[in-house]
Amino acid sequence: MDAVQPRDESLADYHAARDAVGLVDRSDLGLVEITGRDRAKFLHALLTNDIAALGPGQGCAAALLDVHGKVQVTLIALAMDDRMLLLTPPGAGESTVAALDHYLFAEKVTLEDVSGRHALLMLIGPAADDTAKRLTGAVAPEAAWSHVTASLDGVDVRLVRGGGELDAREVWLLTPATERERVWKGAIGAGARPLGAAAVESLRIERGTPRFGADVDASVLLPEIPAERLISHTKGCYPGQEVVVRIRDRGHVNRHLRGLLLDGDLVPPPGAEVVADDAVVGQVTSATLSLGLGRPIALAFVRRQHAPGARVGVRTARGTLPATVSDLPLSR
């Protein structure tokens, strides 16, 4: 059984991220490298965001959908001078290459899963930029997922501006995997506090950030989740676009990913039913004890009739927990 971090330590981690700077190892993310002269055109035709508009040093979040508008994978695209990098959910590098390769015909494009060759560390909190500057002498650009090259004691580092997964201020450090320990120790020496899993999950769910494989999978329509940063409504066609546009312009989805603020101190398990008047109206996808709000919180798919502010219940083995439906994010 994994050791459970004492609550006092989790609170200290949480406040480091909120008030100073926290450090998280995200080297578990998959990484796909795309080269060839047609790389931007190829990705632009498949992904939901405007890849063609990215110049070197820019990036964006995006998704790959099927023809029914359902999410196959969520991605971060980083444009460089001679290649594109795609950050994928953990363990999804190989499957992402296979999914993209399905659409590859005559384009001059090479796809390679390079997961494990790079380390990816995240600085989060109001002191993230100052810490990155002390480490490298450089500052990440302000636009989400923009990036710049730098050096840390001779180690090549790419500073990437995060998109707000855990906090409004994030700087990601992308470096060769062989240098991971060196950069990690350098960040700690510069004042960053490593964050435990409890603090990370509290920050994520408070922000309302869906995790692929837990809150989002291939059964989910893109408009059912917060998708503003994943999509461009002015770019050309991509698989699933007709469904997304039809929902936007002439219809609606039957459920939305919402936040839940639960009464009491019990954290419901994933899969717990959300109920109203004894009818099942949704399902919890992930939940935790919020270290900032001091109460259990959850992400859940809830039928659209139950708007933010509605009172619902969450069924558990210990009874039905009262809860309030909330907009996302749940906290600042």
Coordinates of C-alpha atoms in Angstrom, one line a residue:
M1 CA 0.0 0.0 0.0
D2 CA 1.3 3.5 -0.9
A3 CA 2.2 5.7 2.0
V4 CA -0.3 8.5 2.7
Q5 CA 1.3 11.9 3.0
P6 CA 0.4 13.6 6.4
R7 CA -2.2 16.3 6.0
D8 CA 0.1 19.0 7.4
E9 CA 2.6 18.2 4.7
S10 CA 0.0 18.3 2.0
L11 CA -1.2 21.7 3.2
A12 CA 2.3 23.0 3.2
D13 CA 2.7 21.8 -0.4
Y14 CA -0.6 23.4 -1.4
H15 CA 0.3 26.8 0.1
A16 CA 3.8 26.7 -1.5
A17 CA 2.0 26.4 -4.9
R18 CA -0.5 29.1 -4.0
D19 CA 1.9 31.6 -2.3
A20 CA 5.4 30.9 -3.6
V21 CA 6.5 28.1 -6.0
G22 CA 5.8 24.4 -6.2
L23 CA 7.6 21.8 -8.3
V24 CA 5.9 18.9 -10.1
D25 CA 7.5 16.2 -12.2
R26 CA 5.4 15.7 -15.4
S27 CA 7.9 13.4 -17.1
D28 CA 5.1 10.8 -17.2
L29 CA 3.5 12.7 -20.2
G30 CA 4.0 11.2 -23.6
L31 CA 5.9 13.0 -26.2
V32 CA 5.6 12.7 -30.0
E33 CA 8.0 14.4 -32.4
I34 CA 6.8 15.3 -35.9
T35 CA 9.2 16.3 -38.6
G36 CA 8.9 16.9 -42.4
R37 CA 7.9 19.9 -44.5
D38 CA 4.2 19.1 -44.3
R39 CA 4.0 18.7 -40.5
A40 CA 2.1 21.9 -39.7
K41 CA -0.4 21.4 -42.6
F42 CA -0.9 17.8 -41.7
L43 CA -1.7 18.5 -38.0
H44 CA -3.8 21.5 -38.9
A45 CA -6.1 19.3 -40.9
L46 CA -6.6 16.9 -38.0
L47 CA -6.5 18.8 -34.7
T48 CA -9.2 21.1 -33.3
N49 CA -7.0 24.2 -32.9
D50 CA -5.2 26.5 -35.4
I51 CA -1.8 24.7 -35.8
A52 CA -1.0 26.5 -39.1
A53 CA -0.9 29.8 -37.3
L54 CA 1.9 28.7 -34.9
G55 CA 5.3 30.0 -35.6
P56 CA 8.5 28.7 -33.9
G57 CA 8.3 29.4 -30.2
Q58 CA 4.5 29.2 -30.1
G59 CA 2.1 26.5 -29.0
C60 CA -1.5 25.6 -28.2
A61 CA -3.7 23.0 -26.7
A62 CA -5.8 20.9 -29.1
A63 CA -7.7 17.6 -29.4
L64 CA -8.0 14.9 -31.9
L65 CA -11.6 13.8 -32.4
D66 CA -13.3 11.0 -34.3
V67 CA -15.9 11.8 -37.0
H68 CA -18.6 11.8 -34.3
G69 CA -16.9 14.6 -32.4
K70 CA -15.7 12.4 -29.6
V71 CA -12.3 13.0 -28.0
Q72 CA -9.6 10.5 -29.0
V73 CA -6.8 12.4 -27.2
T74 CA -6.0 15.8 -25.8
L75 CA -2.6 17.3 -26.7
I76 CA -0.3 20.3 -26.4
A77 CA 1.4 21.3 -29.6
L78 CA 4.8 23.1 -29.5
A79 CA 6.2 24.5 -32.8
M80 CA 9.9 24.7 -33.3
D81 CA 12.1 25.7 -36.2
D82 CA 12.4 22.2 -37.7
R83 CA 9.8 20.1 -35.9
M84 CA 6.6 19.9 -33.8
L85 CA 6.3 18.3 -30.4
L86 CA 3.1 17.0 -29.1
L87 CA 2.7 16.4 -25.4
T88 CA 0.2 13.6 -24.8
P89 CA -1.5 12.1 -21.7
P90 CA 0.7 9.6 -19.8
G91 CA 1.2 6.4 -21.8
A92 CA -0.5 7.8 -24.9
G93 CA 2.6 8.6 -27.1
E94 CA 2.5 5.3 -29.1
S95 CA -1.3 5.3 -29.5
T96 CA -1.2 9.0 -30.7
V97 CA 1.4 8.1 -33.3
A98 CA -0.9 5.3 -34.5
A99 CA -4.0 7.5 -34.6
L100 CA -2.2 10.2 -36.6
D101 CA -0.5 7.7 -38.9
H102 CA -4.0 6.5 -39.9
Y103 CA -4.5 9.8 -41.7
L104 CA -1.0 9.9 -43.3
F105 CA -0.9 9.4 -47.0
A106 CA 1.3 11.3 -49.4
E107 CA 2.4 14.1 -46.9
K108 CA 6.0 14.6 -46.1
V109 CA 5.7 13.8 -42.4
T110 CA 7.6 11.6 -40.0
L111 CA 6.0 10.6 -36.7
E112 CA 8.0 9.3 -33.8
D113 CA 7.1 8.4 -30.2
V114 CA 10.0 9.9 -28.2
S115 CA 8.4 9.5 -24.7
G116 CA 10.9 8.9 -22.0
R117 CA 13.7 10.8 -23.8
H118 CA 12.9 14.1 -22.2
A119 CA 12.1 15.2 -18.6
L120 CA 9.3 17.7 -18.1
L121 CA 9.2 19.6 -14.8
M122 CA 6.6 22.2 -13.8
L123 CA 7.1 25.3 -11.6
I124 CA 3.8 26.6 -10.4
G125 CA 2.8 29.6 -8.3
P126 CA 3.4 33.3 -8.1
A127 CA 7.2 32.9 -7.9
A128 CA 7.4 30.5 -10.8
D129 CA 8.8 33.1 -13.2
D130 CA 11.3 34.4 -10.7
T131 CA 12.5 30.9 -10.0
A132 CA 12.9 30.0 -13.6
K133 CA 14.8 33.2 -14.2
R134 CA 17.2 32.5 -11.3
L135 CA 17.8 29.1 -12.8
T136 CA 18.2 29.9 -16.4
G137 CA 18.5 33.7 -16.8
A138 CA 15.5 33.6 -19.1
V139 CA 11.7 34.3 -18.8
A140 CA 9.0 32.2 -20.5
P141 CA 6.8 34.2 -22.9
E142 CA 3.4 35.2 -21.6
A143 CA 1.2 33.5 -24.2
A144 CA 0.0 30.0 -23.1
W145 CA 2.3 27.3 -24.5
S146 CA 4.8 29.7 -25.9
H147 CA 8.4 28.7 -25.3
V148 CA 12.0 29.8 -25.5
T149 CA 15.4 28.0 -25.2
A150 CA 17.6 28.6 -22.2
S151 CA 20.5 27.0 -20.3
L152 CA 20.9 25.8 -16.7
D153 CA 24.5 25.2 -15.8
G154 CA 25.2 24.1 -19.4
V155 CA 22.1 22.0 -19.7
D156 CA 19.8 22.8 -22.5
V157 CA 16.3 23.7 -21.2
R158 CA 13.2 24.9 -23.0
L159 CA 11.0 27.2 -20.9
V160 CA 7.3 26.7 -21.7
R161 CA 4.5 28.9 -20.4
G162 CA 1.9 26.6 -19.0
G163 CA -1.8 26.8 -19.8
G164 CA -3.1 26.9 -16.2
E165 CA -3.5 23.2 -15.5
L166 CA -2.8 23.7 -11.8
D167 CA -2.4 27.4 -11.3
A168 CA -2.6 30.7 -13.2
R169 CA 1.3 30.9 -13.3
E170 CA 3.1 27.9 -14.6
V171 CA 6.5 27.5 -16.2
W172 CA 7.4 24.1 -17.6
L173 CA 11.1 23.0 -18.0
L174 CA 11.7 20.6 -20.9
T175 CA 15.1 19.0 -20.8
P176 CA 16.8 15.7 -21.8
A177 CA 15.9 12.9 -19.5
T178 CA 19.5 12.3 -18.6
E179 CA 19.6 15.8 -17.0
R180 CA 16.3 15.4 -15.1
E181 CA 18.0 15.0 -11.7
R182 CA 20.3 17.9 -12.2
V183 CA 17.4 20.3 -13.2
W184 CA 15.2 19.0 -10.4
K185 CA 17.9 19.6 -7.7
G186 CA 18.5 23.1 -9.2
A187 CA 14.9 24.0 -8.9
I188 CA 14.7 22.9 -5.3
G189 CA 17.9 24.8 -4.6
A190 CA 16.2 27.9 -6.1
G191 CA 13.4 27.6 -3.6
A192 CA 10.8 25.4 -5.3
R193 CA 9.0 22.9 -3.0
P194 CA 8.2 19.4 -4.5
L195 CA 4.5 18.8 -4.3
G196 CA 2.9 15.5 -3.2
A197 CA 0.0 13.9 -5.1
A198 CA -2.7 15.2 -2.7
A199 CA -1.8 18.9 -3.3
V200 CA -1.5 18.3 -7.1
E201 CA -4.9 16.7 -7.3
S202 CA -6.5 19.4 -5.1
L203 CA -5.1 22.1 -7.4
R204 CA -6.2 20.3 -10.5
I205 CA -9.8 19.7 -9.5
E206 CA -10.1 23.2 -8.0
R207 CA -9.0 24.6 -11.4
G208 CA -11.5 22.3 -13.2
T209 CA -8.8 20.7 -15.4
P210 CA -10.1 17.4 -16.9
R211 CA -7.6 14.6 -16.8
F212 CA -7.6 12.4 -19.9
G213 CA -8.5 8.8 -19.0
A214 CA -10.4 9.9 -15.9
D215 CA -12.6 12.9 -16.8
V216 CA -12.3 12.7 -20.6
D217 CA -12.1 9.6 -22.8
A218 CA -13.4 8.4 -26.2
S219 CA -17.0 8.4 -25.0
V220 CA -17.0 12.2 -24.4
L221 CA -18.1 14.8 -27.0
L222 CA -15.8 17.8 -27.1
P223 CA -18.6 20.3 -26.3
E224 CA -19.3 18.4 -23.1
I225 CA -16.1 19.6 -21.5
P226 CA -14.5 23.0 -21.0
A227 CA -13.0 23.3 -24.5
E228 CA -12.3 27.0 -25.1
R229 CA -8.5 26.5 -25.2
L230 CA -8.7 23.4 -27.3
I231 CA -10.6 24.7 -30.3
S232 CA -10.5 27.3 -33.0
H233 CA -13.9 28.2 -34.6
T234 CA -12.3 30.0 -37.5
K235 CA -9.9 27.3 -38.9
G236 CA -10.6 24.9 -41.6
C237 CA -12.1 21.4 -41.4
Y238 CA -11.0 18.6 -39.1
P239 CA -12.5 15.2 -38.2
G240 CA -15.6 15.8 -36.0
Q241 CA -15.9 19.5 -36.9
E242 CA -19.5 19.2 -38.3
V243 CA -20.7 17.7 -35.0
V244 CA -19.0 20.4 -33.0
V245 CA -20.4 23.2 -35.1
R246 CA -23.9 21.8 -35.2
I247 CA -23.9 21.6 -31.4
R248 CA -22.6 25.1 -31.1
D249 CA -25.1 26.7 -33.6
R250 CA -28.2 24.6 -33.5
G251 CA -28.3 22.3 -30.6
H252 CA -26.9 21.4 -27.2
V253 CA -25.3 18.5 -25.4
N254 CA -27.3 16.6 -22.8
R255 CA -24.6 16.8 -20.1
H256 CA -21.7 19.0 -19.1
L257 CA -18.6 18.4 -17.0
R258 CA -19.2 20.4 -13.8
G259 CA -17.8 20.9 -10.4
L260 CA -19.4 19.6 -7.3
L261 CA -19.1 21.1 -3.8
L262 CA -19.9 18.4 -1.3
D263 CA -21.2 18.8 2.2
G264 CA -19.5 16.9 5.0
D265 CA -16.0 15.3 4.9
L266 CA -16.4 12.2 2.7
V267 CA -14.7 12.1 -0.7
P268 CA -16.9 10.0 -3.2
P269 CA -15.2 7.4 -5.4
P270 CA -15.0 7.8 -9.2
G271 CA -18.1 6.4 -10.8
A272 CA -20.4 7.5 -7.9
E273 CA -23.9 8.4 -9.2
V274 CA -25.1 12.0 -9.0
V275 CA -28.8 12.0 -8.2
A276 CA -31.7 14.5 -8.0
D277 CA -35.2 13.5 -6.8
D278 CA -34.0 9.8 -6.7
A279 CA -33.2 9.9 -10.5
V280 CA -29.6 9.5 -11.7
V281 CA -28.5 12.7 -13.4
G282 CA -24.8 12.2 -13.6
Q283 CA -21.6 10.5 -12.5
V284 CA -18.5 11.6 -10.6
T285 CA -15.3 11.3 -12.7
S286 CA -12.7 12.4 -10.0
A287 CA -12.8 13.8 -6.5
T288 CA -10.6 14.9 -3.7
L289 CA -10.4 16.8 -0.5
S290 CA -9.9 20.5 -1.5
L291 CA -7.0 21.8 0.6
G292 CA -8.0 25.3 -0.3
L293 CA -11.7 25.1 0.3
G294 CA -11.5 22.6 3.2
R295 CA -14.2 20.3 1.8
P296 CA -14.6 17.5 -0.7
I297 CA -14.9 18.6 -4.3
A298 CA -15.4 16.6 -7.5
L299 CA -15.6 16.8 -11.2
A300 CA -18.7 15.1 -12.6
F301 CA -20.8 14.8 -15.8
V302 CA -24.2 16.3 -14.9
R303 CA -27.3 16.6 -17.1
R304 CA -27.7 20.0 -18.5
Q305 CA -30.9 20.7 -16.6
H306 CA -29.0 20.9 -13.4
A307 CA -27.2 24.2 -13.8
P308 CA -24.6 25.7 -11.4
G309 CA -26.3 26.3 -8.1
A310 CA -28.5 23.3 -8.3
R311 CA -28.6 21.0 -5.3
V312 CA -28.0 17.3 -6.0
G313 CA -26.8 14.2 -4.1
V314 CA -23.9 11.8 -4.6
R315 CA -24.6 8.2 -3.8
T316 CA -21.9 6.3 -1.9
A317 CA -21.7 3.1 0.2
R318 CA -22.2 5.3 3.3
G319 CA -25.3 7.1 2.0
T320 CA -26.2 10.0 -0.3
L321 CA -24.0 13.1 0.2
P322 CA -25.6 16.5 -0.4
A323 CA -23.8 18.6 -3.0
T324 CA -24.0 21.8 -5.0
V325 CA -23.4 21.9 -8.8
S326 CA -20.7 24.6 -9.6
D327 CA -19.2 26.3 -12.6
L328 CA -15.5 25.6 -13.3
P329 CA -13.1 26.5 -11.9
L330 CA -14.1 25.7 -8.4
S331 CA -11.5 28.0 -6.9
R332 CA -9.3 30.8 -8.1

